[in-house]
Every structure is written in C-alpha cells, then in structure tokens.
Amino acid sequence: MTALFEPHPTRNLALGRAARRDAGTRRTAVALLCASLLLVTFWWAHDGGVQDLGTLAGAMMSIGRLSGLVASVLLLAQVVLMTRVPALERAFGQDELARLHRLVGFTSFTLMLVHVLTITDGYAAARLSATPATFWDLTVHYSGMLLGVVGTACLVMVVVTSIKAARRRLRYESWHLLHLYGYLGVGLALPHQLWTGQEFTDSPGKTLFWWTAWGVVAGVVLTWRVGVPVWRNLRHRLVVDGVVTEAPGVWSVHVTGRHLGDLDVRAGQFFTWRFLDGAGWTRGNPYSLSAEPDGRRLRITVADAGDGSRRVAGLRPGTRVLVEGPYGRLSSRARTAPKVAFIGAGVGITPLRSLAGELPYAAGDAFYLERFTSTALFTDEVDALATSRGLAVLRLPGRRRAPDSWLGEGIPADVDDLAALRHWLPDVAERDVYLCGPRPWTDLVRTTLARAGLPDERLHLESFAW
C-alpha cells in the first residue's frame, strides 16, 4: 500500500493527551484574562473610583476611567486572539477563536465608545452643551489624543465591516484587508494611553503592567503575523506542481517545496494561500489540505465560489506560492476516542478526506459520510481507504430534502435526521466526530449530534464562515 494511505508514524500518540494539554491552555488563557481585568478594576477602586461616583461629573470621569481600562485589556486580548499564536490555535481552533474575537472585539469597542463619551462629559463638568468644545480641546491639546481619535476611526471601520449585513456585501479578501486596519487602530491608541492616562502612569506597578502588556502583544504580532510566515516561505519556497480537475468547478492544486518534512502540519489543517500569478496575488484565501501531508507535497482542493477562487484552474506549474499557517484544530490533536466519524458536505469534505488517511483506527472504527449535490469527491481514494483500512463509507447525493434537514433527497420523509443518524451510527456518542461544511448545514448536523448524546468536547467542527 502506498504511503498516501498509511497513518503518519509520529502521530499515533496516546489518545486524549494532546486534548488535555489544550484544555489546560484554554483554562490558563481565561485565567490570565480574568486576572488582568480584576487587577485593573482593583486599581480603579483603590484610586477612588467608587467614591467619585457621588457627583455627576465625578461619576462620568470614574466610569470613563473604568471603561477605558477594561476596554484596553479586551482590546489587547482581541488582537492576541487572531495573531495565530500556535498554543491558542491548537487549544481553541479557528472557529472558536473567531467567535471569541468577535465577542471580545464588540465588547471592547462598546466600552471604548463609553470611555470617550463619559471622559469628555466629565471634563465638560457634565454640561452637555460644553461637550463638543471639550472634545475638540482634548483632541487638539492633549498629547496623543489626535492619534487616539484616528485609531478610534480605524476601529470603527473594522467594527462596521464586521457586522453581518456588511460582511455579506464584501468579498472575503476585501473584508480581510480592511480588518488589518484594526492593528493600526490599536497601535495609534497606544501613545494616548501611555502618555496621558492617569491609570497607566501614576505608579511604577501600573506603568510596568501596561508597557509589558503592550510590548508582549506587539511582539506576538510581529512574530506570528510577520516573522514566522516570512521565515517559512523563505525556507520552504513553495511552488505549484500541477492542477487537477476533480469535478465541474472543483480543482485540486498540488504544491511542492523544500524541506516539507520539517513543516509541522497535520491532516485537516489549513493555510492561507497566495498564488503569485499576476493581479490579485495579494488576496489570501484559506484552503484546507485535502490529502495527508507526506513531506514531499501538499494538496488543496478548491471549489468555484465566485470570489476569485476559479483562478486556481489556470495556475501553471512553477508558480510561486506564499502561505500563512498551518492553522486549525480539525486535526489529530483533538482526538480522544478510538472510534471516529467524519461528516462533511460539498468541498467541506476536503479536510476530512485527509484526516481519514492520516488518523490511526482499526477496521470498522472509522465512518465517513459525504453529502454532495452532484459529484462526490475523491471516490477512488476513499474507496481505497475502505478496502485497505476498513473505512466505512456512506455517500448521500442530491439536494437537501428540506430546509430543516441536513440529509439528501433520497432519505424517506418519514425518517427524521436523528433516526437516520442512529441507524448508521448507533454508537455515535462514543466517537470523536469531525464535521466540516457550510455553516447552515453544520448547524443542523450539530443539533442532531447533540440530540444523539454526543458530548461537546468530542465534536470537532470547522465551517465555511468569516
């Protein structure tokens, strides 16, 4: 049997060991954030924050200070959440990091606006008529305030384009480019906070805390968003080896490079890809590996989604490739049980195909379910895995039979989703389930899995959303 279908010899670790380490990382990250929030709240209270609530002007100033402190901590946290720190990537996965990033981001932005409004009102002695002139005076005459206003404007743009209604009108590449202005906004806010903020500068302990926090975050950004990607691309020098049509509107891109055996990547993970083939090369797209990495080449499979993805069909051998990654928790790290199930729809089957080839399992202990509308992907490869390794395979063709069902048209209407799942997988609650596909579809599958008794920690999910 070829190496394509052999489990990676170094991945057969004790089940659950990596998952337990990742759970410890999650607890540590939450504890650090909570400790930071408690510390700045203690400083606010110790410096008379509660007593200042006695008058209207004092209350505005006090609320402004507290909201500014909490917003600053959360602002730094949201940056760290999306800087691709490997420990956080492994522990949370991209879907959960993105969800937390949005939650923390919108919270910090709201508190930042509260800070601006209440501080200005406090300086205006709680006189509404004097607030605009006070805001202008603070912006023009206080050190770093003008930069802070510009930084706030950048963050406003990021937040506005992150609202669902705005995201639907933007291409992923445009949204991603605009989102990078968040780093500029955070950077421009730094001088205002560290030069003029009393809560940042009136004791050596506070100064040390804030300069350390900002320095660590800046170091994380420069390391994992700039330094590591540049180093990896210089070292591995990836190029396109060939493009294969898998189905109408679906193409696989084979990529080779140098020292790929040293690239710490696992089946199921994804990279952000940029192909240097002309105009538009600066726009990166996230694509998962569709075959297990073998140290010699990587493969991704791309569907024509109308966002420029069809460009891959015209890639020529030798085209240079830039990548960021690998990212994602949809890998062997998350596994805790001997039995597994892979459930995917459309091009979402790609990371599951690579996982089915790499993960170790006994014959009959792995179940592979593919939902597709017109053409199943990788049929020869999956059938070879069924023959050589005992992978149980179920393909469900056709469109969804109903808006509230994730099953295809061929399933009788009197058989509900849960009954069908239990028929195919009566022991589903005892398995690790890897799930990938469009968000509305995975939401339905997730609900059915929960009804079947699958614990949350055994569901490993990635969806096509941003």
PDB file of C-alpha atoms in Angstrom, residues 188-371:
ATOM      1  CA  LEU A 188      -2.455  54.557  17.309  1.00  0.00           C
ATOM      2  CA  ALA A 189      -4.262  54.298  20.626  1.00  0.00           C
ATOM      3  CA  LEU A 190      -1.026  53.407  22.437  1.00  0.00           C
ATOM      4  CA  PRO A 191       0.517  56.908  22.781  1.00  0.00           C
ATOM      5  CA  HIS A 192      -2.674  58.413  24.252  1.00  0.00           C
ATOM      6  CA  GLN A 193      -2.966  55.722  26.913  1.00  0.00           C
ATOM      7  CA  LEU A 194       0.663  55.522  27.940  1.00  0.00           C
ATOM      8  CA  TRP A 195       1.453  59.249  27.811  1.00  0.00           C
ATOM      9  CA  THR A 196      -1.575  60.869  29.405  1.00  0.00           C
ATOM     10  CA  GLY A 197      -3.719  58.234  31.135  1.00  0.00           C
ATOM     11  CA  GLN A 198      -3.512  58.561  34.914  1.00  0.00           C
ATOM     12  CA  GLU A 199      -4.498  54.938  35.379  1.00  0.00           C
ATOM     13  CA  PHE A 200      -1.498  53.965  33.252  1.00  0.00           C
ATOM     14  CA  THR A 201       1.218  56.224  34.601  1.00  0.00           C
ATOM     15  CA  ASP A 202       0.728  57.180  38.267  1.00  0.00           C
ATOM     16  CA  SER A 203       2.668  54.247  39.774  1.00  0.00           C
ATOM     17  CA  PRO A 204       5.631  52.098  38.723  1.00  0.00           C
ATOM     18  CA  GLY A 205       3.479  48.949  39.022  1.00  0.00           C
ATOM     19  CA  LYS A 206       0.867  50.252  36.603  1.00  0.00           C
ATOM     20  CA  THR A 207       3.446  51.526  34.170  1.00  0.00           C
ATOM     21  CA  LEU A 208       5.246  48.188  34.223  1.00  0.00           C
ATOM     22  CA  PHE A 209       1.997  46.261  33.711  1.00  0.00           C
ATOM     23  CA  TRP A 210       0.822  48.286  30.740  1.00  0.00           C
ATOM     24  CA  TRP A 211       4.175  48.606  28.982  1.00  0.00           C
ATOM     25  CA  THR A 212       4.709  44.861  29.442  1.00  0.00           C
ATOM     26  CA  ALA A 213       1.237  44.053  28.124  1.00  0.00           C
ATOM     27  CA  TRP A 214       1.632  46.261  25.064  1.00  0.00           C
ATOM     28  CA  GLY A 215       5.152  45.004  24.457  1.00  0.00           C
ATOM     29  CA  VAL A 216       4.101  41.350  24.634  1.00  0.00           C
ATOM     30  CA  VAL A 217       1.203  41.915  22.242  1.00  0.00           C
ATOM     31  CA  ALA A 218       3.424  43.816  19.804  1.00  0.00           C
ATOM     32  CA  GLY A 219       5.973  41.001  19.982  1.00  0.00           C
ATOM     33  CA  VAL A 220       3.282  38.391  19.346  1.00  0.00           C
ATOM     34  CA  VAL A 221       2.005  40.269  16.288  1.00  0.00           C
ATOM     35  CA  LEU A 222       5.485  40.786  14.824  1.00  0.00           C
ATOM     36  CA  THR A 223       6.451  37.168  15.483  1.00  0.00           C
ATOM     37  CA  TRP A 224       3.403  35.212  14.344  1.00  0.00           C
ATOM     38  CA  ARG A 225       1.866  37.564  11.774  1.00  0.00           C
ATOM     39  CA  VAL A 226       5.104  38.729  10.176  1.00  0.00           C
ATOM     40  CA  GLY A 227       8.276  36.931  11.220  1.00  0.00           C
ATOM     41  CA  VAL A 228       7.215  33.279  11.153  1.00  0.00           C
ATOM     42  CA  PRO A 229       5.306  33.482   7.829  1.00  0.00           C
ATOM     43  CA  VAL A 230       8.258  35.230   6.168  1.00  0.00           C
ATOM     44  CA  TRP A 231      10.707  32.661   7.542  1.00  0.00           C
ATOM     45  CA  ARG A 232       8.579  29.690   6.483  1.00  0.00           C
ATOM     46  CA  ASN A 233       8.116  30.964   2.953  1.00  0.00           C
ATOM     47  CA  LEU A 234      11.823  31.679   2.550  1.00  0.00           C
ATOM     48  CA  ARG A 235      12.695  28.228   3.886  1.00  0.00           C
ATOM     49  CA  HIS A 236      10.155  26.103   2.019  1.00  0.00           C
ATOM     50  CA  ARG A 237       9.838  28.082  -1.250  1.00  0.00           C
ATOM     51  CA  LEU A 238       6.550  26.535  -2.307  1.00  0.00           C
ATOM     52  CA  VAL A 239       5.601  26.264  -5.983  1.00  0.00           C
ATOM     53  CA  VAL A 240       2.639  24.841  -7.887  1.00  0.00           C
ATOM     54  CA  ASP A 241       3.360  21.344  -9.187  1.00  0.00           C
ATOM     55  CA  GLY A 242       0.088  20.867 -11.073  1.00  0.00           C
ATOM     56  CA  VAL A 243      -3.674  21.394 -11.141  1.00  0.00           C
ATOM     57  CA  VAL A 244      -6.195  18.550 -11.481  1.00  0.00           C
ATOM     58  CA  THR A 245      -9.926  18.893 -12.181  1.00  0.00           C
ATOM     59  CA  GLU A 246     -11.805  16.820  -9.589  1.00  0.00           C
ATOM     60  CA  ALA A 247     -15.362  17.710 -10.683  1.00  0.00           C
ATOM     61  CA  PRO A 248     -17.078  20.526 -12.592  1.00  0.00           C
ATOM     62  CA  GLY A 249     -15.983  23.718 -10.828  1.00  0.00           C
ATOM     63  CA  VAL A 250     -13.674  21.882  -8.400  1.00  0.00           C
ATOM     64  CA  TRP A 251      -9.894  21.735  -8.758  1.00  0.00           C
ATOM     65  CA  SER A 252      -7.026  20.260  -6.751  1.00  0.00           C
ATOM     66  CA  VAL A 253      -3.757  22.173  -6.605  1.00  0.00           C
ATOM     67  CA  HIS A 254      -0.607  20.152  -5.892  1.00  0.00           C
ATOM     68  CA  VAL A 255       2.233  22.112  -4.306  1.00  0.00           C
ATOM     69  CA  THR A 256       5.862  21.148  -3.734  1.00  0.00           C
ATOM     70  CA  GLY A 257       8.748  22.835  -1.968  1.00  0.00           C
ATOM     71  CA  ARG A 258      11.913  22.405   0.053  1.00  0.00           C
ATOM     72  CA  HIS A 259      12.185  20.660   3.414  1.00  0.00           C
ATOM     73  CA  LEU A 260       8.448  19.964   3.598  1.00  0.00           C
ATOM     74  CA  GLY A 261       9.158  17.127   6.005  1.00  0.00           C
ATOM     75  CA  ASP A 262      10.138  19.796   8.557  1.00  0.00           C
ATOM     76  CA  LEU A 263       6.836  21.668   8.169  1.00  0.00           C
ATOM     77  CA  ASP A 264       4.770  20.995  11.299  1.00  0.00           C
ATOM     78  CA  VAL A 265       1.439  20.426   9.560  1.00  0.00           C
ATOM     79  CA  ARG A 266      -1.237  17.797  10.114  1.00  0.00           C
ATOM     80  CA  ALA A 267      -4.063  16.459   8.047  1.00  0.00           C
ATOM     81  CA  GLY A 268      -7.211  18.552   8.429  1.00  0.00           C
ATOM     82  CA  GLN A 269      -5.411  21.854   8.919  1.00  0.00           C
ATOM     83  CA  PHE A 270      -5.491  24.802   6.539  1.00  0.00           C
ATOM     84  CA  PHE A 271      -3.231  27.549   5.239  1.00  0.00           C
ATOM     85  CA  THR A 272      -3.965  30.995   3.871  1.00  0.00           C
ATOM     86  CA  TRP A 273      -2.776  30.778   0.253  1.00  0.00           C
ATOM     87  CA  ARG A 274      -1.496  33.449  -2.139  1.00  0.00           C
ATOM     88  CA  PHE A 275      -0.540  32.423  -5.679  1.00  0.00           C
ATOM     89  CA  LEU A 276       1.939  34.785  -7.359  1.00  0.00           C
ATOM     90  CA  ASP A 277       0.346  34.513 -10.787  1.00  0.00           C
ATOM     91  CA  GLY A 278      -0.420  38.144 -11.513  1.00  0.00           C
ATOM     92  CA  ALA A 279      -3.022  40.669 -10.440  1.00  0.00           C
ATOM     93  CA  GLY A 280      -4.793  39.790  -7.232  1.00  0.00           C
ATOM     94  CA  TRP A 281      -1.899  37.847  -5.709  1.00  0.00           C
ATOM     95  CA  THR A 282      -2.080  39.916  -2.511  1.00  0.00           C
ATOM     96  CA  ARG A 283      -5.512  38.483  -1.647  1.00  0.00           C
ATOM     97  CA  GLY A 284      -5.167  35.402   0.524  1.00  0.00           C
ATOM     98  CA  ASN A 285      -7.744  32.619   0.797  1.00  0.00           C
ATOM     99  CA  PRO A 286      -7.976  29.882   3.438  1.00  0.00           C
ATOM    100  CA  TYR A 287      -7.973  26.351   1.982  1.00  0.00           C
ATOM    101  CA  SER A 288      -7.660  23.083   3.890  1.00  0.00           C
ATOM    102  CA  LEU A 289      -5.351  20.244   2.934  1.00  0.00           C
ATOM    103  CA  SER A 290      -7.303  17.604   1.033  1.00  0.00           C
ATOM    104  CA  ALA A 291      -4.628  14.913   1.350  1.00  0.00           C
ATOM    105  CA  GLU A 292      -2.462  13.942   4.283  1.00  0.00           C
ATOM    106  CA  PRO A 293       0.961  15.662   4.096  1.00  0.00           C
ATOM    107  CA  ASP A 294       3.726  13.226   3.201  1.00  0.00           C
ATOM    108  CA  GLY A 295       6.793  15.502   3.473  1.00  0.00           C
ATOM    109  CA  ARG A 296       7.050  15.863  -0.321  1.00  0.00           C
ATOM    110  CA  ARG A 297       3.938  17.735  -1.430  1.00  0.00           C
ATOM    111  CA  LEU A 298       0.742  19.403  -0.229  1.00  0.00           C
ATOM    112  CA  ARG A 299      -2.669  19.289  -1.869  1.00  0.00           C
ATOM    113  CA  ILE A 300      -5.636  21.620  -1.562  1.00  0.00           C
ATOM    114  CA  THR A 301      -8.991  21.341  -3.321  1.00  0.00           C
ATOM    115  CA  VAL A 302     -10.891  24.483  -4.280  1.00  0.00           C
ATOM    116  CA  ALA A 303     -14.489  24.956  -5.412  1.00  0.00           C
ATOM    117  CA  ASP A 304     -15.549  27.832  -7.641  1.00  0.00           C
ATOM    118  CA  ALA A 305     -17.308  30.033  -5.088  1.00  0.00           C
ATOM    119  CA  GLY A 306     -17.453  33.127  -7.289  1.00  0.00           C
ATOM    120  CA  ASP A 307     -14.874  35.026  -5.201  1.00  0.00           C
ATOM    121  CA  GLY A 308     -11.867  34.654  -7.475  1.00  0.00           C
ATOM    122  CA  SER A 309     -11.329  31.039  -6.470  1.00  0.00           C
ATOM    123  CA  ARG A 310     -11.666  29.906 -10.097  1.00  0.00           C
ATOM    124  CA  ARG A 311      -8.237  31.459 -10.693  1.00  0.00           C
ATOM    125  CA  VAL A 312      -6.658  28.280  -9.399  1.00  0.00           C
ATOM    126  CA  ALA A 313      -7.813  26.427 -12.524  1.00  0.00           C
ATOM    127  CA  GLY A 314      -5.354  28.449 -14.583  1.00  0.00           C
ATOM    128  CA  LEU A 315      -2.317  28.096 -12.317  1.00  0.00           C
ATOM    129  CA  ARG A 316       0.777  26.889 -14.112  1.00  0.00           C
ATOM    130  CA  PRO A 317       3.486  24.578 -12.757  1.00  0.00           C
ATOM    131  CA  GLY A 318       6.263  26.591 -11.194  1.00  0.00           C
ATOM    132  CA  THR A 319       4.028  29.422  -9.966  1.00  0.00           C
ATOM    133  CA  ARG A 320       5.352  30.668  -6.622  1.00  0.00           C
ATOM    134  CA  VAL A 321       3.093  30.255  -3.598  1.00  0.00           C
ATOM    135  CA  LEU A 322       3.037  32.194  -0.312  1.00  0.00           C
ATOM    136  CA  VAL A 323       1.308  30.678   2.698  1.00  0.00           C
ATOM    137  CA  GLU A 324       0.424  31.526   6.283  1.00  0.00           C
ATOM    138  CA  GLY A 325      -0.160  28.614   8.614  1.00  0.00           C
ATOM    139  CA  PRO A 326      -0.819  25.825   9.270  1.00  0.00           C
ATOM    140  CA  TYR A 327      -3.922  26.687  11.285  1.00  0.00           C
ATOM    141  CA  GLY A 328      -6.953  24.921  12.702  1.00  0.00           C
ATOM    142  CA  ARG A 329      -7.886  22.378  15.347  1.00  0.00           C
ATOM    143  CA  LEU A 330      -9.564  19.970  12.940  1.00  0.00           C
ATOM    144  CA  SER A 331      -6.671  17.547  13.386  1.00  0.00           C
ATOM    145  CA  SER A 332      -5.453  14.581  15.386  1.00  0.00           C
ATOM    146  CA  ARG A 333      -4.781  16.844  18.399  1.00  0.00           C
ATOM    147  CA  ALA A 334      -8.472  16.999  19.210  1.00  0.00           C
ATOM    148  CA  ARG A 335      -8.994  13.242  19.229  1.00  0.00           C
ATOM    149  CA  THR A 336      -9.942  11.491  22.492  1.00  0.00           C
ATOM    150  CA  ALA A 337     -11.709   8.249  21.455  1.00  0.00           C
ATOM    151  CA  PRO A 338     -10.649   5.142  19.470  1.00  0.00           C
ATOM    152  CA  LYS A 339     -13.651   5.414  17.144  1.00  0.00           C
ATOM    153  CA  VAL A 340     -14.150   8.364  14.812  1.00  0.00           C
ATOM    154  CA  ALA A 341     -16.700   9.708  12.361  1.00  0.00           C
ATOM    155  CA  PHE A 342     -16.097  12.139   9.501  1.00  0.00           C
ATOM    156  CA  ILE A 343     -19.177  14.076   8.345  1.00  0.00           C
ATOM    157  CA  GLY A 344     -18.830  16.617   5.556  1.00  0.00           C
ATOM    158  CA  ALA A 345     -20.717  18.364   2.768  1.00  0.00           C
ATOM    159  CA  GLY A 346     -19.513  19.647  -0.592  1.00  0.00           C
ATOM    160  CA  VAL A 347     -15.946  20.902  -0.611  1.00  0.00           C
ATOM    161  CA  GLY A 348     -16.077  20.667   3.203  1.00  0.00           C
ATOM    162  CA  ILE A 349     -15.155  17.024   2.759  1.00  0.00           C
ATOM    163  CA  THR A 350     -11.578  18.022   1.857  1.00  0.00           C
ATOM    164  CA  PRO A 351     -10.042  18.183   5.371  1.00  0.00           C
ATOM    165  CA  LEU A 352     -11.974  15.045   6.335  1.00  0.00           C
ATOM    166  CA  ARG A 353     -10.513  13.166   3.376  1.00  0.00           C
ATOM    167  CA  SER A 354      -7.004  13.970   4.624  1.00  0.00           C
ATOM    168  CA  LEU A 355      -7.908  13.020   8.201  1.00  0.00           C
ATOM    169  CA  ALA A 356      -9.335   9.696   7.039  1.00  0.00           C
ATOM    170  CA  GLY A 357      -5.960   8.912   5.509  1.00  0.00           C
ATOM    171  CA  GLU A 358      -3.762  10.038   8.403  1.00  0.00           C
ATOM    172  CA  LEU A 359      -5.546   9.089  11.637  1.00  0.00           C
ATOM    173  CA  PRO A 360      -4.892   5.619  13.011  1.00  0.00           C
ATOM    174  CA  TYR A 361      -8.000   3.444  13.504  1.00  0.00           C
ATOM    175  CA  ALA A 362      -8.975  -0.213  13.442  1.00  0.00           C
ATOM    176  CA  ALA A 363     -11.066  -1.642  10.612  1.00  0.00           C
ATOM    177  CA  GLY A 364     -14.679  -0.652  11.177  1.00  0.00           C
ATOM    178  CA  ASP A 365     -13.871   2.060  13.747  1.00  0.00           C
ATOM    179  CA  ALA A 366     -13.999   4.981  11.284  1.00  0.00           C
ATOM    180  CA  PHE A 367     -17.128   6.177   9.482  1.00  0.00           C
ATOM    181  CA  TYR A 368     -17.035   8.562   6.508  1.00  0.00           C
ATOM    182  CA  LEU A 369     -20.243  10.357   5.461  1.00  0.00           C
ATOM    183  CA  GLU A 370     -20.214  12.668   2.438  1.00  0.00           C
ATOM    184  CA  ARG A 371     -23.141  14.863   1.400  1.00  0.00           C
TER     185      ARG A 371
END
